[in-house]
XYZ file of C-alpha atoms in Angstrom:
710
model
C 43.820 137.773 122.561
C 47.085 137.202 120.735
C 49.192 134.435 122.204
C 52.805 133.436 121.827
C 51.981 130.714 119.330
C 49.971 133.154 117.256
C 52.968 135.424 117.011
C 55.254 132.681 115.670
C 55.691 131.597 112.092
C 54.098 128.323 111.045
C 56.669 127.480 108.375
C 60.166 126.105 108.943
C 63.075 128.477 108.937
C 64.763 129.026 105.612
C 68.162 127.481 105.056
C 67.695 124.427 107.263
C 70.826 122.275 107.204
C 70.787 119.455 104.782
C 70.553 116.125 106.661
C 73.135 113.770 105.324
C 72.437 110.117 104.736
C 72.911 107.706 107.589
C 75.792 105.971 105.818
C 77.830 109.198 105.765
C 77.235 109.727 109.487
C 78.994 106.579 110.649
C 82.370 107.055 112.285
C 85.690 106.223 110.784
C 86.296 102.598 109.962
C 88.788 102.162 112.774
C 86.415 103.651 115.326
C 83.581 101.406 114.184
C 85.755 98.291 114.326
C 87.119 99.217 117.740
C 83.654 99.948 119.054
C 82.447 96.559 117.810
C 85.631 94.703 118.725
C 83.804 92.224 120.943
C 81.447 91.343 118.110
C 84.407 90.728 115.806
C 86.177 88.682 118.481
C 83.062 86.581 119.093
C 82.585 85.862 115.385
C 86.288 84.977 115.034
C 86.004 82.585 117.976
C 82.902 80.986 116.463
C 84.622 80.664 113.085
C 87.700 79.135 114.737
C 85.476 76.720 116.632
C 83.823 75.811 113.345
C 87.242 75.242 111.797
C 88.292 73.006 114.680
C 85.014 71.093 114.449
C 85.571 70.646 110.729
C 89.123 69.387 111.303
C 87.865 66.877 113.875
C 85.054 65.551 111.688
C 86.619 65.813 108.215
C 87.816 62.590 106.622
C 91.561 62.831 105.916
C 92.589 62.419 102.289
C 96.039 61.514 101.020
C 97.748 62.518 97.798
C 100.396 60.455 96.013
C 102.428 61.926 93.154
C 104.603 60.489 90.399
C 106.952 62.680 88.326
C 107.636 61.925 84.657
C 110.078 63.269 82.095
C 108.695 62.825 78.573
C 111.007 63.324 75.576
C 109.674 64.099 72.149
C 110.483 61.342 69.636
C 109.214 60.013 66.320
C 110.338 57.653 63.539
C 113.027 59.175 61.273
C 113.209 57.168 58.062
C 116.255 58.732 56.404
C 118.975 60.543 58.294
C 119.284 64.209 57.434
C 120.346 67.437 59.101
C 117.403 68.872 61.044
C 119.197 71.780 62.695
C 117.139 74.954 62.735
C 113.845 73.100 62.346
C 110.961 74.388 64.517
C 109.305 71.705 66.610
C 105.981 71.605 68.471
C 107.438 70.867 71.911
C 105.016 73.094 73.833
C 102.082 71.371 72.198
C 103.684 67.991 72.680
C 104.255 68.155 76.443
C 100.730 69.416 77.102
C 99.342 66.800 74.741
C 101.015 64.106 76.841
C 99.620 65.642 80.031
C 96.179 65.545 78.454
C 96.637 61.942 77.347
C 97.397 60.916 80.919
C 93.850 61.997 81.827
C 92.204 60.474 78.774
C 89.612 57.729 78.924
C 91.954 55.428 76.972
C 94.720 55.586 79.602
C 92.356 55.413 82.594
C 90.489 52.454 81.085
C 93.789 50.659 80.499
C 94.826 51.371 84.099
C 91.515 49.933 85.384
C 92.435 46.615 83.751
C 95.678 46.408 85.733
C 95.958 43.727 88.450
C 94.488 44.715 91.806
C 92.461 47.672 90.532
C 89.120 45.873 90.779
C 89.500 45.332 94.542
C 90.286 48.933 95.486
C 87.959 50.496 98.053
C 88.394 53.866 96.376
C 86.557 52.541 93.323
C 83.907 50.638 95.281
C 81.294 53.366 94.806
C 78.716 52.726 92.126
C 78.944 54.707 88.918
C 81.425 55.317 86.143
C 84.834 54.228 87.462
C 86.614 56.299 84.829
C 84.895 59.423 86.136
C 85.722 58.416 89.719
C 89.432 58.256 88.895
C 89.328 61.423 86.809
C 87.658 63.246 89.708
C 90.615 62.583 92.000
C 93.322 62.724 89.317
C 95.407 65.833 88.737
C 98.028 66.142 85.986
C 100.129 69.288 85.782
C 103.227 70.526 83.968
C 105.925 72.307 85.942
C 106.166 76.070 85.507
C 109.969 76.156 85.515
C 110.613 72.734 83.982
C 109.001 70.249 81.602
C 108.264 67.646 84.266
C 104.759 66.140 84.323
C 103.315 65.583 87.810
C 100.617 62.912 88.111
C 98.712 63.012 91.424
C 95.710 61.204 92.863
C 93.862 61.930 96.089
C 92.050 59.272 98.107
C 91.116 58.467 101.673
C 93.335 55.391 101.398
C 97.034 56.323 100.970
C 98.114 52.912 99.643
C 95.387 52.916 97.006
C 96.227 56.472 95.943
C 99.818 55.416 95.190
C 98.611 52.223 93.487
C 96.260 54.141 91.174
C 98.939 56.677 90.202
C 101.473 53.958 89.390
C 98.839 52.035 87.409
C 98.018 55.109 85.330
C 101.709 55.804 84.671
C 102.296 52.176 83.673
C 99.254 52.210 81.382
C 100.479 55.445 79.807
C 103.953 54.016 79.143
C 102.514 50.791 77.709
C 100.028 52.610 75.507
C 102.682 55.089 74.404
C 105.027 52.267 73.442
C 102.291 50.435 71.539
C 101.381 53.571 69.629
C 104.999 54.173 68.687
C 105.438 50.540 67.621
C 102.382 50.919 65.423
C 103.784 54.060 63.811
C 107.238 52.518 63.286
C 105.802 49.215 62.114
C 103.785 50.900 59.377
C 106.887 52.676 58.060
C 108.989 49.476 58.201
C 106.303 47.521 56.357
C 106.231 50.044 53.510
C 110.043 50.058 53.290
C 110.273 46.248 53.272
C 107.759 46.019 50.445
C 109.786 48.527 48.480
C 113.028 46.680 49.314
C 111.609 43.414 47.993
C 110.630 45.026 44.721
C 113.987 46.759 44.345
C 115.920 43.533 45.090
C 114.140 41.708 42.299
C 114.799 44.650 40.008
C 118.498 44.648 41.018
C 118.926 40.968 40.128
C 117.240 41.472 36.804
C 119.466 44.442 35.935
C 122.585 42.559 36.984
C 121.615 39.644 34.723
C 120.988 41.926 31.757
C 124.326 43.706 32.281
C 126.275 40.443 32.471
C 124.465 39.044 29.463
C 125.189 42.196 27.416
C 128.863 42.060 28.380
C 129.102 38.445 27.277
C 127.425 39.230 23.987
C 129.753 42.186 23.284
C 133.331 41.060 23.774
C 134.711 44.451 22.707
C 133.513 45.915 25.990
C 136.177 43.916 27.737
C 138.766 46.436 26.475
C 137.087 49.302 28.341
C 134.188 51.664 27.878
C 136.028 55.012 28.352
C 133.367 56.265 30.764
C 135.624 58.945 32.185
C 136.366 60.614 28.831
C 132.916 60.508 27.247
C 131.001 63.750 27.925
C 127.638 62.218 27.105
C 128.384 59.329 29.408
C 129.414 61.721 32.208
C 126.228 63.716 31.749
C 124.251 60.521 31.781
C 125.934 59.604 35.068
C 125.004 62.917 36.669
C 121.392 62.518 35.535
C 121.406 59.023 36.913
C 122.598 60.275 40.317
C 119.978 63.034 40.348
C 117.276 60.577 39.348
C 118.342 58.231 42.146
C 118.123 61.013 44.722
C 114.706 62.071 43.406
C 113.437 58.505 43.527
C 114.676 58.129 47.116
C 112.889 61.312 48.077
C 109.713 60.157 46.314
C 109.879 56.837 48.153
C 110.311 58.643 51.458
C 107.337 60.894 50.744
C 105.302 57.898 49.599
C 106.042 55.971 52.812
C 105.070 58.987 54.943
C 101.935 59.549 52.886
C 100.839 55.940 53.323
C 101.580 56.028 57.045
C 99.682 59.306 57.451
C 96.644 57.876 55.663
C 96.757 54.787 57.879
C 96.943 56.814 61.117
C 94.638 59.690 60.137
C 91.874 58.307 62.367
C 94.081 58.574 65.459
C 95.432 62.163 65.697
C 97.565 61.422 68.762
C 99.494 58.660 66.929
C 99.658 60.812 63.825
C 101.162 63.546 65.983
C 103.921 61.099 67.046
C 104.465 60.231 63.380
C 104.433 63.916 62.441
C 107.353 64.693 64.734
C 109.674 62.986 62.249
C 108.267 64.825 59.217
C 110.809 67.618 59.482
C 110.591 68.346 55.767
C 106.955 69.425 56.369
C 107.653 71.700 59.316
C 110.793 73.052 57.640
C 108.771 74.176 54.597
C 105.407 75.115 56.083
C 106.482 76.332 59.547
C 104.905 75.150 62.777
C 101.184 74.698 63.229
C 99.325 77.549 64.949
C 99.800 77.670 68.705
C 96.048 77.739 69.387
C 96.143 74.100 70.525
C 98.551 75.016 73.338
C 96.285 77.856 74.439
C 93.245 75.539 74.475
C 95.136 72.859 76.421
C 96.401 75.417 78.961
C 92.895 76.811 79.396
C 91.463 73.284 79.698
C 94.063 72.357 82.333
C 93.353 75.556 84.261
C 89.575 74.965 84.170
C 89.980 71.372 85.380
C 92.135 72.600 88.277
C 89.495 75.198 89.110
C 86.850 72.483 89.036
C 88.857 70.325 91.431
C 89.253 73.322 93.762
C 85.495 74.006 93.532
C 84.665 70.372 94.363
C 86.445 70.833 97.695
C 83.810 73.452 98.580
C 80.798 72.552 96.412
C 78.851 69.474 95.485
C 79.245 67.921 92.021
C 75.643 68.890 91.199
C 76.144 72.518 92.161
C 75.251 74.913 89.328
C 78.733 76.429 89.339
C 80.345 72.963 89.006
C 77.879 71.935 86.296
C 78.664 75.121 84.392
C 82.376 74.348 84.635
C 81.714 70.755 83.428
C 79.862 72.113 80.399
C 82.701 74.503 79.599
C 85.291 71.710 80.000
C 83.280 69.524 77.627
C 83.143 72.360 75.105
C 86.910 72.868 75.368
C 87.532 69.118 74.851
C 85.376 69.185 71.724
C 87.326 72.188 70.487
C 90.623 70.388 71.201
C 89.427 67.303 69.299
C 88.452 69.504 66.374
C 91.908 71.110 66.329
C 93.571 67.657 66.463
C 91.361 66.500 63.596
C 92.324 69.627 61.676
C 95.976 68.860 62.373
C 95.511 65.331 61.006
C 93.942 66.625 57.812
C 96.751 69.155 57.442
C 99.457 66.495 57.854
C 97.818 64.161 55.327
C 97.337 66.998 52.830
C 100.939 68.188 53.207
C 102.271 64.637 52.853
C 100.244 64.080 49.681
C 101.368 67.421 48.265
C 105.040 66.678 48.959
C 104.651 63.225 47.390
C 103.128 64.711 44.230
C 105.983 67.228 43.965
C 108.633 64.525 44.429
C 106.897 62.238 41.948
C 106.744 65.040 39.377
C 110.474 65.660 39.780
C 111.173 61.941 39.240
C 109.112 61.951 36.066
C 110.934 65.027 34.783
C 114.357 63.524 35.498
C 113.293 60.275 33.873
C 112.434 62.186 30.703
C 115.802 63.943 30.708
C 117.575 60.715 31.489
C 115.806 58.913 28.645
C 116.670 61.675 26.202
C 120.320 61.587 27.241
C 120.320 57.823 26.978
C 119.106 57.979 23.365
C 121.886 60.418 22.565
C 124.423 58.051 24.088
C 123.031 55.157 22.080
C 123.327 57.153 18.942
C 126.929 58.039 19.768
C 128.060 54.582 20.647
C 125.392 51.999 20.878
C 127.437 49.405 22.632
C 129.084 51.765 25.120
C 125.838 53.531 25.745
C 123.874 50.346 26.257
C 126.436 48.983 28.644
C 126.711 52.279 30.472
C 122.947 52.380 30.744
C 122.794 48.895 32.149
C 125.593 49.602 34.573
C 124.055 52.910 35.675
C 120.670 51.323 36.251
C 122.316 48.557 38.199
C 124.341 50.907 40.419
C 121.324 53.123 40.961
C 119.165 50.232 42.052
C 121.991 48.760 44.135
C 122.511 52.051 45.993
C 118.804 52.290 46.690
C 118.691 48.711 47.935
C 121.663 49.309 50.242
C 120.027 52.426 51.690
C 116.711 50.641 52.202
C 118.468 47.709 53.840
C 120.353 49.882 56.363
C 117.223 51.894 57.171
C 115.126 48.769 57.701
C 117.782 47.282 59.988
C 117.882 50.465 62.084
C 114.101 50.702 62.360
C 113.823 46.984 63.112
C 116.168 47.379 66.064
C 114.214 50.410 67.299
C 110.932 48.542 66.962
C 112.270 45.536 68.874
C 113.788 47.618 71.663
C 110.892 50.077 71.829
C 110.841 53.854 71.778
C 110.931 54.356 75.538
C 111.094 58.165 75.761
C 109.313 58.313 79.157
C 111.503 58.418 82.272
C 109.921 57.923 85.695
C 111.808 60.371 87.891
C 109.811 59.545 90.990
C 107.348 56.741 91.610
C 104.240 57.346 93.671
C 104.543 56.265 97.292
C 101.840 56.139 100.007
C 101.705 59.462 101.812
C 102.118 59.414 105.590
C 100.642 62.897 106.007
C 97.142 63.796 104.807
C 96.939 66.478 102.146
C 93.402 67.437 103.143
C 92.269 68.922 105.372
C 95.289 71.129 106.043
C 95.094 72.334 109.623
C 96.996 75.580 109.091
C 95.120 76.447 105.909
C 91.741 75.528 107.381
C 92.299 77.559 110.536
C 93.682 80.446 108.496
C 90.628 80.431 106.249
C 88.366 80.132 109.302
C 90.018 83.117 110.958
C 89.835 85.148 107.752
C 86.174 84.268 107.296
C 85.527 85.049 110.953
C 87.309 88.371 110.657
C 85.438 89.306 107.479
C 82.144 88.093 108.920
C 82.766 89.953 112.164
C 83.612 93.137 110.301
C 80.524 92.776 108.110
C 78.341 92.143 111.158
C 79.916 95.134 112.882
C 79.117 97.407 109.968
C 75.545 96.050 109.818
C 75.069 96.649 113.532
C 76.613 100.088 113.177
C 74.265 100.895 110.325
C 71.258 99.749 112.349
C 72.461 101.550 115.474
C 70.870 105.008 115.477
C 72.715 106.418 118.498
C 74.817 109.517 117.967
C 78.525 108.843 118.260
C 80.578 112.010 117.995
C 80.516 115.778 117.806
C 81.309 115.628 114.105
C 78.327 113.376 113.528
C 75.998 115.658 115.520
C 77.231 118.742 113.682
C 76.787 117.057 110.312
C 73.391 115.679 111.330
C 71.830 118.903 112.656
C 73.974 121.592 111.106
C 74.660 123.275 114.474
C 77.801 123.268 116.634
C 78.345 121.111 119.701
C 78.757 123.468 122.668
C 80.377 120.838 124.842
C 80.340 117.316 126.243
C 79.721 116.525 129.904
C 81.404 113.403 131.318
C 79.345 110.880 133.254
C 79.233 111.738 136.941
C 80.292 108.348 138.153
C 78.924 105.563 140.285
C 77.148 105.127 142.694
C 74.254 107.112 141.343
C 74.261 110.606 142.839
C 71.220 112.518 144.073
C 69.703 115.285 141.931
C 70.991 117.922 144.371
C 74.593 116.700 144.049
C 74.427 116.242 140.278
C 72.675 119.577 139.743
C 75.203 121.554 141.829
C 78.391 119.803 140.671
C 79.995 123.113 139.695
C 79.529 124.468 143.243
C 80.307 121.269 145.191
C 83.369 120.156 143.171
C 84.575 123.117 141.124
C 87.854 121.392 140.103
C 86.190 118.313 138.596
C 86.053 117.463 134.905
C 82.300 117.953 134.984
C 82.612 121.496 136.366
C 85.190 122.346 133.712
C 82.847 120.995 131.027
C 80.008 123.286 132.218
C 82.334 126.276 132.217
C 83.325 125.356 128.652
C 79.647 125.323 127.638
C 79.155 128.688 129.353
C 82.020 130.153 127.325
C 80.636 128.661 124.108
C 77.262 130.328 124.762
C 78.918 133.672 125.516
C 80.858 133.603 122.257
C 78.025 132.002 120.286
C 75.680 134.993 120.528
C 75.680 138.437 122.177
C 73.903 138.740 125.521
C 71.190 140.927 124.004
C 70.323 138.147 121.518
C 70.555 135.283 124.029
C 69.133 136.726 127.263
C 66.338 134.136 127.520
C 67.535 130.592 126.740
C 65.269 127.550 126.757
C 67.007 124.214 127.358
C 65.221 121.118 126.085
C 65.928 117.553 124.906
C 64.358 115.092 122.445
C 63.052 112.738 125.147
C 62.809 112.525 128.920
C 65.731 111.486 131.106
C 68.510 113.041 129.019
C 69.714 115.388 131.805
C 68.538 118.827 130.657
C 67.529 119.890 134.209
C 70.992 118.977 135.538
C 72.599 120.879 132.667
C 70.472 123.990 133.381
C 71.279 123.997 137.109
C 75.043 123.628 136.657
C 75.086 126.055 133.739
C 73.234 128.627 135.857
C 75.745 128.212 138.683
C 78.655 128.601 136.232
C 77.149 131.782 134.773
C 76.480 133.174 138.253
C 80.081 132.469 139.238
C 81.122 134.478 136.167
C 79.327 137.523 137.601
C 76.078 137.433 135.631
C 72.692 137.774 137.372
C 70.965 134.512 136.467
C 67.410 133.219 136.935
C 66.603 129.539 136.531
C 62.928 129.217 135.537
C 61.457 125.734 135.838
C 58.798 125.679 133.102
C 58.570 121.884 133.016
C 55.100 121.871 134.551
C 54.665 118.173 133.835
C 57.794 116.751 135.489
C 59.607 119.505 137.430
C 63.093 118.947 138.860
C 64.698 122.264 139.876
C 63.064 122.347 143.334
C 64.710 118.974 144.089
C 68.110 120.177 142.904
C 68.058 123.304 145.075
C 66.037 121.685 147.922
C 63.070 124.071 147.707
C 59.362 123.631 148.524
C 57.468 124.081 145.284
C 54.107 124.075 147.034
C 54.844 127.380 148.803
C 56.056 129.377 145.843
C 56.469 128.919 142.152
C 55.393 129.543 138.571
C 52.003 127.947 139.066
C 50.984 130.543 141.621
C 52.055 133.372 139.306
C 50.138 131.961 136.319
C 47.072 131.553 138.564
C 47.322 135.241 139.548
C 47.683 134.483 143.245
C 51.298 135.600 143.650
C 53.542 138.209 142.120
C 56.699 137.334 140.264
C 58.879 139.025 142.846
C 57.399 136.990 145.686
C 57.552 133.707 143.726
C 61.284 133.914 142.978
C 63.515 132.245 145.592
C 67.166 132.840 146.370
C 69.501 129.837 146.297
C 72.085 131.134 148.712
C 74.539 131.523 145.828
C 75.448 134.986 144.701
C 73.732 136.134 141.482
C 71.571 132.971 141.204
C 67.790 132.852 141.748
C 65.276 130.098 141.018
C 61.610 130.213 140.050
C 60.299 126.707 140.654
C 57.273 125.299 138.882
C 55.005 125.646 141.886
C 51.825 123.599 142.215
C 50.438 121.503 139.367
C 48.771 123.359 136.494
C 45.721 121.766 134.814
C 46.647 122.738 131.224
C 50.418 123.383 131.020
C 50.495 124.184 127.276
C 47.667 126.716 127.541
C 49.237 128.266 130.650
C 52.596 128.734 128.901
C 50.880 130.089 125.792
C 49.063 132.789 127.786
C 49.539 136.554 128.021
C 50.251 136.209 131.722
C 53.311 134.009 131.089
C 54.432 136.362 128.324
C 54.178 139.286 130.754
C 56.108 137.282 133.386
C 58.897 136.583 130.933
C 59.099 140.250 129.963
C 59.288 141.232 133.617
C 62.182 138.956 134.563
C 64.045 139.784 131.347
C 64.419 143.332 132.526
C 65.877 142.262 135.878
C 68.334 139.460 134.986
C 71.290 139.091 132.648
C 70.363 135.493 131.753
C 67.128 133.542 132.156
C 67.584 129.777 131.771
C 64.260 128.017 131.202
C 63.807 124.312 131.917
C 61.216 122.865 129.509
C 59.667 119.458 128.759
C 61.081 117.288 125.905
C 60.581 118.826 122.468
C 59.206 115.694 120.768
C 56.633 114.695 123.392
C 54.552 117.833 124.063
C 54.213 121.326 122.591
C 55.389 123.101 125.769
C 59.005 123.276 124.556
C 57.936 124.722 121.192
C 55.885 127.453 122.920
C 58.853 128.362 125.103
C 61.284 128.256 122.148
C 59.063 130.667 120.236
C 59.122 133.124 123.180
C 62.845 132.869 124.006
C 65.827 134.395 122.292
C 67.669 131.101 121.844
C 67.470 127.380 122.510
C 69.972 124.724 123.571
C 69.363 121.047 122.761
C 70.652 118.429 125.232
C 71.456 114.914 123.911
C 72.313 111.911 126.056
C 75.391 109.991 124.932
C 73.752 106.596 125.487
C 70.056 107.379 124.908
C 69.656 109.936 122.117
C 69.296 108.637 118.582
C 69.646 110.278 115.217
C 65.920 110.118 114.600
C 64.897 111.772 117.899
C 67.628 114.405 117.537
C 66.418 115.278 114.035
C 62.786 115.378 115.215
C 63.655 117.713 118.106
C 65.708 120.004 115.876
C 63.017 120.151 113.192
C 60.383 120.866 115.857
C 62.415 123.809 117.169
C 63.087 125.041 113.641
C 59.359 124.939 112.856
C 58.779 127.831 115.322
C 61.791 129.809 114.080
C 63.784 129.069 117.230
C 67.453 130.037 117.209
C 69.335 126.895 118.223
C 72.695 127.914 119.680
C 74.000 124.374 119.671
C 73.951 120.955 121.277
C 75.200 119.770 124.663
C 76.120 116.075 124.910
C 75.432 114.813 128.414
C 76.590 111.841 130.456
C 79.452 110.717 128.190
C 81.027 107.524 129.663
C 84.597 108.342 130.682
C 85.604 104.666 130.448
C 84.718 104.604 126.744
C 87.396 105.581 124.251
C 84.658 107.456 122.422
C 84.590 110.080 125.173
C 87.396 111.814 123.349
C 85.179 112.125 120.290
C 82.810 114.409 122.205
C 85.662 116.652 123.258
C 86.710 117.254 119.690
C 86.330 120.594 117.967
C 82.864 122.019 118.046
C 82.448 122.061 114.308
């Protein structure tokens, strides 16, 4: 005998809707955050409490700062016009900022009085590294002021350490400059001594020659003798060339002496304007390296506020800083070699010019001797004397000026502001800490909300249901309030309270079914749900009443033989009449149907218990029953068991024209909804749509279920 199941197709219907991924089914970001607002608030409160706990337990640290103005200066041996020369000021100011953090300056500061007794330096380990860890040296963005800061738990000691470092820097800077100036003065004094002896010798020879040649007393006619005039011009040019050669020689010697100390050579190089004027400034890569090194050290200090010194990120930054320092040292060494090479080259050029002028001068001198031996000899002696005398005078004035500078000192460092003990801790900052705590709490709360939303499988809106199942949402039924109502009141809400929101929702569903399919294609409708307790029996009863009120002849057939409910809703005795008696062949369909007292509405209860419900529903007798009532009623609404628990709902869906799936707003999940829909689709059931039941009216999400039906 052919049964209903035999007549159905065993393969899923073609064109099943594509199920989108769970991530695409989540609501809008605002809806998710509002739905999880208490989670976000709780995490923010916990983060704020953590921030307060941190502020209470954190050890306050104080920062003292000294501000310095450093002027570029270097020894200038001979005065000359240096306008238009390009200097290395950018490199210079950052070089000084780097020197303030150098081991040389910090070691000198550690030798200052009172440094050995500081509690800040009481910890075991390298004291230079301890100071460097709390030291910060920066250059102003809008000015050239150097800020030297130190952070410690003891405010007095922080100020003491900063002032000691500044004092050590000034002392070391002055000593370096004295060394550079002293080397130049020493070279000039040696040259002055030689030239003084030479001047006396030339004066003696000139006086002796004048005494031996009495005719010279009548005049030498220097102004009218062309050869003599030319000899004078060559003498002046030779003097200038010799002065330049001496200058280049002194710089060359000083550069060789200071080549092992690039920082001091840099100070010396600032006065070598003839080098920069000819060769142009050195490449600006040193400035870039220093800026990058300063930035990385600031980043490391910021990281140490959050990480331990042995953290991999901090160790990686230490390695990079070390590499940058090596690169900076290599560039300084390259600069030193460049300065020495340029100085030697300039000295060779100047020396070659002197030799050339000496040859010309000697040739002119021989011509003068040939013209007038006595006049020429005297002129030569006088010219040599005046040349040497001019050089001695210039050397003497230069040495006096440099001696005064060396005695006074090249103090080009001005302390604009000395470090004072701070009365207010710089760390932790209450506002910043609480702000960071709130931001972390907000981000953590939002992240936790999205994680909970992702793990939450409950359906949230009509748009989500439509996208999930590919069918429209026929309507959403608001929750029927508290206290809990009896099945009879809930099932007849449309009749008892026709003006309520619930009654209007059922009428909306009725209209959606009418327009969703013609009556001929939706005469028998099975109503099911994914699991038990989702309110399908209540939906069927109220929907039947709404259809009956619209003038259609409606039969409610309770085919849930496992857990029947319709007899309780309409207060009927299922033991006297019902579907069970008809399937057993002991009662006709006409006698089993009961009238509800409402016009156009009849009910066929489940009757007594049936041993094998699935086999009974999949029998020819039930098929004949369904055909009989179809010819007498406009609509037959069939109450069935859940679609995912037993096969009863699938048997009924295969026999009926259409199916309606009921989802509970607080119970149904995506997984059970998909399973129920796929089960109905597997028997080629026509699913008209979904009804969302028991939507909480107090929840802002209720409006989502009353959105368009997709």
